[in-house]
Amino acid sequence: MAFDQTFAVWFNGEMMRWTEANVPVTTHGLHYGTGVFEGIRCYNTADGPAVFRLTPHLARFYSSAQTYHLNIPYTTEELTEAIDETIRRNDFRDCYVRPICFSGGESLGIRARNSVNVAIIAWAWANEHGHAANVRGVRATISPWRKFHHSMMPTTAKASGQYLNSRLAVEEAARRGFDEALLLNAEGDLAEGAVENIFLIRGGVLYTNDERSSILLGVTRSTVIDLAGELGLPVEITTLKAEDLFAADEAFLTGTAAEIVGIREVDGKIIGGVGETGPVTRRIQKLFRECVEGRHPRRASWLHHVNPQIERRDEREEVTVGV
Ligand code: PMP
């Protein structure tokens, strides 16, 4: 089970056992998907566990919540402390962190204005596609399921109910033996992967799309845009066509769970004739790894070091007792 190493969950302001952090079956968020969430990674650095790009992740959490009129009753500082506490209590060095905010179980009408609940869950999750995929790349397929248009649902919000679209796409792709689904949008252009943004590389230029293509604006996407600048690689934000994918030298996906993963083939066609993660993608992956592991001094501000307060206090107490 994914939660074998998860003992404690932060739920509505309190730490409790994972087995006790439960909700009623009448929870609105369960019936209608009225919730918003984040996916954040904590990495093991030489200075202890550190959360990568916490600020933009929390900003998106509040903004997704606002879109669905869920008023998060905690400040950024309180949620930051809750995240630190959750990582500390579970004694994680690296893990995946999932803040979720959802409408409670007092009433089940579509118009119900229920309590707003917030939980922070952390668990050990190596990589969406496995570490081997970082080198080999994934085999993707263009999904028969289209990404819903931003006029149908706010695609820039990370909301629970919106993931039924991704779920249908990954299940359908898996049934046909593929690792990942790429979704076209209502216009027939490339939107994104089921839970990742997409980048194409051609002639040393990176191409990616934006919210006009009905995508979620990924934090990893913005990280890669920054890092491309550092590597001297121009980035063009534009509409991506499916045929651009087949003409690309390289293609890769970005997301917190998947990190940066090459696309080695799409529907049986090898991308760029390489058959594995391409060389430019590998340069970006390497720099990304340096950043998340705290080995890139100029990007130190991207890491939020988990406040080791409690551990230090315990150590001091032990020392005092010993004296
Ligand atoms: N698109 C979708 C639909 C996603 O679910 C995700 C994962 N949050 C992404 C893109 C990538 O976003 P991020 O880099 O912030 O994880």
Tab-separated table of C-alpha atoms and ligand atoms in Angstrom:
chain	number	residue	atom	x	y	z
A	1	MET	CA	0.000	0.000	0.000
A	2	ALA	CA	1.147	3.538	-0.771
A	3	PHE	CA	0.677	4.673	2.843
A	4	ASP	CA	2.701	2.013	4.682
A	5	GLN	CA	5.141	4.653	5.905
A	6	THR	CA	2.506	7.300	6.606
A	7	PHE	CA	1.603	7.420	10.297
A	8	ALA	CA	0.350	10.937	10.820
A	9	VAL	CA	-1.937	13.211	8.815
A	10	TRP	CA	-2.695	16.874	9.482
A	11	PHE	CA	-6.469	17.293	9.352
A	12	ASN	CA	-8.318	20.546	10.129
A	13	GLY	CA	-5.587	21.874	12.376
A	14	GLU	CA	-4.657	18.683	14.226
A	15	MET	CA	-2.169	15.900	13.722
A	16	MET	CA	-3.818	12.499	13.864
A	17	ARG	CA	-3.164	8.918	12.876
A	18	TRP	CA	-3.682	8.173	9.189
A	19	THR	CA	-6.284	5.548	10.137
A	20	GLU	CA	-8.248	8.182	12.091
A	21	ALA	CA	-8.251	10.924	9.453
A	22	ASN	CA	-11.600	9.918	7.955
A	23	VAL	CA	-14.594	11.669	6.403
A	24	PRO	CA	-18.336	10.836	6.337
A	25	VAL	CA	-19.722	9.060	3.271
A	26	THR	CA	-21.893	12.132	2.702
A	27	THR	CA	-18.823	14.291	1.972
A	28	HIS	CA	-19.718	16.693	-0.836
A	29	GLY	CA	-16.197	16.439	-2.244
A	30	LEU	CA	-16.624	12.684	-2.657
A	31	HIS	CA	-19.958	12.951	-4.494
A	32	TYR	CA	-19.326	15.964	-6.711
A	33	GLY	CA	-15.547	16.363	-6.688
A	34	THR	CA	-15.859	19.706	-4.901
A	35	GLY	CA	-12.297	19.868	-3.697
A	36	VAL	CA	-8.965	21.280	-4.758
A	37	PHE	CA	-5.527	19.896	-4.089
A	38	GLU	CA	-1.829	20.220	-4.654
A	39	GLY	CA	0.984	17.812	-5.374
A	40	ILE	CA	4.304	18.915	-3.928
A	41	ARG	CA	7.625	17.125	-3.505
A	42	CYS	CA	10.007	17.134	-0.587
A	43	TYR	CA	13.590	16.147	-1.415
A	44	ASN	CA	16.443	14.931	0.728
A	45	THR	CA	19.208	17.540	0.676
A	46	ALA	CA	22.516	17.798	2.539
A	47	ASP	CA	20.682	20.195	4.910
A	48	GLY	CA	17.800	17.808	5.574
A	49	PRO	CA	14.391	17.488	3.900
A	50	ALA	CA	13.363	20.449	1.747
A	51	VAL	CA	10.101	21.199	-0.047
A	52	PHE	CA	10.559	22.247	-3.660
A	53	ARG	CA	8.834	25.464	-4.784
A	54	LEU	CA	6.396	25.557	-1.906
A	55	THR	CA	5.418	29.194	-2.572
A	56	PRO	CA	3.965	28.718	-6.087
A	57	HIS	CA	2.325	25.437	-5.040
A	58	LEU	CA	0.564	27.093	-2.097
A	59	ALA	CA	-0.358	30.093	-4.268
A	60	ARG	CA	-2.035	27.724	-6.750
A	61	PHE	CA	-3.775	25.908	-3.876
A	62	TYR	CA	-5.385	29.154	-2.672
A	63	SER	CA	-6.211	30.229	-6.197
A	64	SER	CA	-7.830	26.858	-7.093
A	65	ALA	CA	-9.836	27.058	-3.856
A	66	GLN	CA	-10.996	30.585	-4.652
A	67	THR	CA	-12.181	29.460	-8.096
A	68	TYR	CA	-14.499	26.950	-6.416
A	69	HIS	CA	-15.467	29.346	-3.586
A	70	LEU	CA	-13.774	27.195	-0.963
A	71	ASN	CA	-12.464	29.551	1.658
A	72	ILE	CA	-9.320	27.966	3.145
A	73	PRO	CA	-9.462	28.936	6.833
A	74	TYR	CA	-5.657	28.842	7.296
A	75	THR	CA	-2.912	31.262	6.363
A	76	THR	CA	0.080	30.395	4.190
A	77	GLU	CA	2.239	30.381	7.340
A	78	GLU	CA	-0.132	27.954	9.070
A	79	LEU	CA	-0.177	25.618	6.076
A	80	THR	CA	3.612	25.809	5.782
A	81	GLU	CA	3.959	24.829	9.440
A	82	ALA	CA	1.386	22.042	8.898
A	83	ILE	CA	3.393	20.693	5.954
A	84	ASP	CA	6.641	20.816	7.967
A	85	GLU	CA	4.960	19.068	10.873
A	86	THR	CA	3.506	16.337	8.632
A	87	ILE	CA	6.905	15.609	7.077
A	88	ARG	CA	8.608	15.651	10.491
A	89	ARG	CA	6.058	13.449	12.259
A	90	ASN	CA	6.346	10.807	9.550
A	91	ASP	CA	10.121	11.108	9.624
A	92	PHE	CA	10.332	11.499	5.847
A	93	ARG	CA	13.495	12.616	4.103
A	94	ASP	CA	11.879	12.686	0.692
A	95	CYS	CA	8.203	12.302	0.003
A	96	TYR	CA	5.209	13.562	-1.921
A	97	VAL	CA	2.982	16.063	-0.100
A	98	ARG	CA	-0.725	16.386	-0.858
A	99	PRO	CA	-2.640	19.322	0.606
A	100	ILE	CA	-6.368	18.935	-0.093
A	101	CYS	CA	-9.298	21.221	0.645
A	102	PHE	CA	-12.823	19.905	0.169
A	103	SER	CA	-16.464	20.576	0.882
A	104	GLY	CA	-17.704	18.621	3.923
A	105	GLY	CA	-20.551	16.199	4.549
A	106	GLU	CA	-23.317	18.269	6.191
A	107	SER	CA	-25.553	18.302	3.138
A	108	LEU	CA	-25.603	16.816	-0.343
A	109	GLY	CA	-27.477	19.216	-2.618
A	110	ILE	CA	-25.436	20.598	-5.474
A	111	ARG	CA	-25.967	24.083	-3.948
A	112	ALA	CA	-24.910	23.072	-0.418
A	113	ARG	CA	-22.534	25.409	1.403
A	114	ASN	CA	-20.748	22.972	3.688
A	115	SER	CA	-17.787	23.172	6.002
A	116	VAL	CA	-14.425	23.622	4.315
A	117	ASN	CA	-11.981	20.903	5.341
A	118	VAL	CA	-8.237	20.896	4.839
A	119	ALA	CA	-5.846	17.973	5.151
A	120	ILE	CA	-2.148	17.526	4.516
A	121	ILE	CA	-1.032	14.020	3.629
A	122	ALA	CA	2.531	12.908	2.909
A	123	TRP	CA	3.722	9.600	1.541
A	124	ALA	CA	6.696	7.890	-0.035
A	125	TRP	CA	6.305	8.134	-3.813
A	126	ALA	CA	9.396	7.641	-5.909
A	127	ASN	CA	8.195	8.728	-9.341
A	128	GLU	CA	5.014	8.582	-11.413
A	129	HIS	CA	6.732	6.577	-14.180
A	130	GLY	CA	9.564	4.944	-12.187
A	131	HIS	CA	13.207	6.031	-12.222
A	132	ALA	CA	14.069	3.906	-15.263
A	133	ALA	CA	11.723	6.126	-17.292
A	134	ASN	CA	13.990	9.118	-16.609
A	135	VAL	CA	16.586	7.576	-18.909
A	136	ARG	CA	14.447	5.513	-21.248
A	137	GLY	CA	11.541	7.869	-21.626
A	138	VAL	CA	7.890	6.816	-21.817
A	139	ARG	CA	5.763	5.348	-24.562
A	140	ALA	CA	2.803	7.664	-24.998
A	141	THR	CA	-0.376	7.621	-27.033
A	142	ILE	CA	-2.689	10.340	-28.208
A	143	SER	CA	-5.821	9.756	-26.183
A	144	PRO	CA	-9.257	9.489	-27.784
A	145	TRP	CA	-10.395	11.539	-24.767
A	146	ARG	CA	-10.035	15.275	-25.336
A	147	LYS	CA	-8.947	17.678	-22.591
A	148	PHE	CA	-12.020	19.696	-21.569
A	149	HIS	CA	-12.005	23.249	-22.847
A	150	HIS	CA	-11.310	26.129	-20.450
A	151	SER	CA	-14.806	27.422	-21.187
A	152	MET	CA	-16.195	24.197	-19.674
A	153	MET	CA	-14.056	24.025	-16.523
A	154	PRO	CA	-11.314	26.305	-15.259
A	155	THR	CA	-8.304	24.291	-16.427
A	156	THR	CA	-5.869	26.449	-14.440
A	157	ALA	CA	-7.502	25.240	-11.201
A	158	LYS	CA	-6.307	21.932	-9.749
A	159	ALA	CA	-9.683	20.582	-8.708
A	160	SER	CA	-10.649	17.057	-7.667
A	161	GLY	CA	-13.600	16.573	-10.044
A	162	GLN	CA	-11.571	17.702	-13.014
A	163	TYR	CA	-9.373	14.610	-12.736
A	164	LEU	CA	-12.029	12.249	-14.096
A	165	ASN	CA	-10.831	13.377	-17.529
A	166	SER	CA	-7.216	12.360	-16.750
A	167	ARG	CA	-8.388	9.117	-15.169
A	168	LEU	CA	-10.317	8.073	-18.281
A	169	ALA	CA	-7.306	8.935	-20.444
A	170	VAL	CA	-4.695	6.993	-18.413
A	171	GLU	CA	-6.920	3.951	-18.068
A	172	GLU	CA	-7.636	3.882	-21.754
A	173	ALA	CA	-3.915	4.314	-22.576
A	174	ALA	CA	-2.916	1.546	-20.145
A	175	ARG	CA	-5.480	-0.812	-21.697
A	176	ARG	CA	-3.704	-0.333	-25.031
A	177	GLY	CA	-0.293	-0.925	-23.386
A	178	PHE	CA	0.993	2.669	-23.219
A	179	ASP	CA	2.695	4.410	-20.282
A	180	GLU	CA	1.031	7.780	-20.689
A	181	ALA	CA	-1.830	9.540	-22.455
A	182	LEU	CA	-1.425	12.830	-24.319
A	183	LEU	CA	-4.655	14.780	-24.595
A	184	LEU	CA	-5.632	17.031	-27.469
A	185	ASN	CA	-7.851	19.973	-26.570
A	186	ALA	CA	-11.225	20.866	-28.087
A	187	GLU	CA	-9.440	22.706	-30.932
A	188	GLY	CA	-7.489	19.524	-31.780
A	189	ASP	CA	-4.155	20.979	-30.608
A	190	LEU	CA	-1.899	19.282	-28.071
A	191	ALA	CA	-2.967	20.174	-24.558
A	192	GLU	CA	-0.955	18.138	-22.043
A	193	GLY	CA	-0.308	14.736	-20.545
A	194	ALA	CA	-2.837	13.265	-18.105
A	195	VAL	CA	-0.976	14.818	-15.161
A	196	GLU	CA	1.925	16.589	-16.873
A	197	ASN	CA	2.651	19.521	-19.145
A	198	ILE	CA	4.379	18.926	-22.452
A	199	PHE	CA	7.485	20.396	-24.064
A	200	LEU	CA	8.838	19.839	-27.579
A	201	ILE	CA	12.392	20.578	-28.682
A	202	ARG	CA	13.298	21.397	-32.242
A	203	GLY	CA	16.549	22.936	-33.456
A	204	GLY	CA	17.613	23.722	-29.882
A	205	VAL	CA	14.411	25.692	-29.143
A	206	LEU	CA	11.904	24.588	-26.479
A	207	TYR	CA	8.230	24.882	-27.323
A	208	THR	CA	5.379	24.675	-24.873
A	209	ASN	CA	1.812	25.962	-24.647
A	210	ASP	CA	-0.062	27.974	-22.026
A	211	GLU	CA	-3.520	28.385	-20.482
A	212	ARG	CA	-5.021	29.281	-23.882
A	213	SER	CA	-4.532	25.592	-24.769
A	214	SER	CA	-6.712	24.528	-21.770
A	215	ILE	CA	-3.835	23.293	-19.588
A	216	LEU	CA	-2.978	23.426	-15.926
A	217	LEU	CA	-0.058	25.814	-15.541
A	218	GLY	CA	2.436	23.483	-13.919
A	219	VAL	CA	5.004	24.565	-11.388
A	220	THR	CA	7.518	22.172	-12.991
A	221	ARG	CA	6.705	23.773	-16.352
A	222	SER	CA	7.658	27.201	-14.979
A	223	THR	CA	10.793	25.689	-13.366
A	224	VAL	CA	11.847	24.241	-16.730
A	225	ILE	CA	11.221	27.559	-18.503
A	226	ASP	CA	13.561	29.216	-15.978
A	227	LEU	CA	16.202	26.514	-16.269
A	228	ALA	CA	16.094	26.623	-20.072
A	229	GLY	CA	17.079	30.303	-19.818
A	230	GLU	CA	20.019	29.325	-17.657
A	231	LEU	CA	21.091	26.735	-20.230
A	232	GLY	CA	20.824	29.292	-23.038
A	233	LEU	CA	17.884	27.477	-24.637
A	234	PRO	CA	15.203	29.767	-26.072
A	235	VAL	CA	11.600	28.960	-25.076
A	236	GLU	CA	8.605	29.745	-27.273
A	237	ILE	CA	5.110	29.689	-25.792
A	238	THR	CA	2.795	28.747	-28.621
A	239	THR	CA	0.046	26.420	-29.766
A	240	LEU	CA	1.362	22.891	-30.239
A	241	LYS	CA	0.005	20.711	-33.014
A	242	ALA	CA	0.076	16.919	-32.910
A	243	GLU	CA	2.217	16.984	-36.068
A	244	ASP	CA	4.762	19.224	-34.250
A	245	LEU	CA	5.207	16.349	-31.849
A	246	PHE	CA	6.106	13.920	-34.616
A	247	ALA	CA	8.495	16.455	-36.180
A	248	ALA	CA	10.254	17.226	-32.884
A	249	ASP	CA	13.867	16.278	-32.118
A	250	GLU	CA	12.830	15.556	-28.528
A	251	ALA	CA	9.728	15.761	-26.373
A	252	PHE	CA	9.270	15.553	-22.634
A	253	LEU	CA	6.656	15.836	-19.911
A	254	THR	CA	6.874	17.845	-16.701
A	255	GLY	CA	4.985	17.409	-13.460
A	256	THR	CA	5.603	17.143	-9.742
A	257	ALA	CA	4.877	13.410	-9.630
A	258	ALA	CA	6.616	12.576	-12.936
A	259	GLU	CA	9.339	15.263	-12.601
A	260	ILE	CA	10.912	15.543	-16.087
A	261	VAL	CA	10.407	12.512	-18.252
A	262	GLY	CA	11.268	12.044	-21.909
A	263	ILE	CA	8.696	10.816	-24.425
A	264	ARG	CA	10.483	8.221	-26.486
A	265	GLU	CA	7.644	7.251	-28.761
A	266	VAL	CA	4.070	8.217	-29.534
A	267	ASP	CA	1.690	5.634	-30.973
A	268	GLY	CA	4.633	3.529	-32.119
A	269	LYS	CA	6.519	6.402	-33.784
A	270	ILE	CA	9.944	7.123	-32.317
A	271	ILE	CA	10.387	10.810	-31.471
A	272	GLY	CA	13.503	12.341	-33.053
A	273	GLY	CA	14.787	8.911	-34.045
A	274	VAL	CA	16.486	8.505	-30.654
A	275	GLY	CA	14.317	5.918	-28.877
A	276	GLU	CA	15.266	7.233	-25.438
A	277	THR	CA	15.330	10.504	-23.517
A	278	GLY	CA	17.076	13.022	-25.794
A	279	PRO	CA	20.332	14.859	-24.986
A	280	VAL	CA	18.805	18.321	-24.410
A	281	THR	CA	16.128	16.823	-22.150
A	282	ARG	CA	18.896	15.091	-20.202
A	283	ARG	CA	20.720	18.402	-19.669
A	284	ILE	CA	17.509	19.901	-18.275
A	285	GLN	CA	16.898	16.827	-16.092
A	286	LYS	CA	20.419	17.098	-14.675
A	287	LEU	CA	20.068	20.774	-13.788
A	288	PHE	CA	16.613	20.118	-12.315
A	289	ARG	CA	18.077	17.383	-10.098
A	290	GLU	CA	20.790	19.747	-8.874
A	291	CYS	CA	18.108	22.279	-7.921
A	292	VAL	CA	15.813	19.878	-6.081
A	293	GLU	CA	18.700	18.279	-4.204
A	294	GLY	CA	20.052	21.654	-3.082
A	295	ARG	CA	23.197	21.426	-5.193
A	296	HIS	CA	22.546	24.623	-7.154
A	297	PRO	CA	23.345	27.643	-4.943
A	298	ARG	CA	21.622	30.161	-7.252
A	299	ARG	CA	18.321	28.273	-6.889
A	300	ALA	CA	18.532	27.840	-3.116
A	301	SER	CA	15.424	30.022	-2.717
A	302	TRP	CA	13.369	27.322	-4.478
A	303	LEU	CA	13.803	25.065	-1.458
A	304	HIS	CA	11.899	25.429	1.771
A	305	HIS	CA	13.902	23.552	4.412
A	306	VAL	CA	11.594	21.701	6.740
A	307	ASN	CA	11.875	23.360	10.112
A	308	PRO	CA	13.743	20.791	12.253
A	309	GLN	CA	12.513	22.459	15.493
A	310	ILE	CA	11.019	19.365	17.118
A	311	GLU	CA	13.959	17.066	16.355
A	312	ARG	CA	16.413	19.644	17.775
A	313	ARG	CA	14.357	20.021	20.947
A	314	ASP	CA	14.280	16.247	21.422
A	315	GLU	CA	18.042	16.073	20.945
A	316	ARG	CA	18.593	18.848	23.501
A	317	GLU	CA	16.355	17.101	26.004
A	318	GLU	CA	18.291	13.889	25.555
A	319	VAL	CA	21.570	15.754	26.083
A	320	THR	CA	20.255	17.413	29.261
A	321	VAL	CA	19.094	14.085	30.633
A	322	GLY	CA	22.515	12.608	29.868
A	323	VAL	CA	24.316	15.407	31.754
B	1	PMP	N1	-1.240	19.189	-15.885
B	1	PMP	C1	-2.049	18.476	-15.085
B	1	PMP	C2	-3.428	18.148	-15.552
B	1	PMP	C3	-1.604	18.050	-13.822
B	1	PMP	O1	-2.398	17.334	-13.026
B	1	PMP	C4	-0.298	18.371	-13.408
B	1	PMP	C5	0.197	17.905	-12.062
B	1	PMP	N2	-0.112	18.837	-11.050
B	1	PMP	C6	0.517	19.119	-14.280
B	1	PMP	C7	0.003	19.513	-15.510
B	1	PMP	C8	1.898	19.532	-13.867
B	1	PMP	O2	1.837	20.463	-12.822
B	1	PMP	P1	2.993	20.584	-11.733
B	1	PMP	O3	4.265	20.716	-12.485
B	1	PMP	O4	2.648	21.797	-10.962
B	1	PMP	O5	2.957	19.348	-10.910
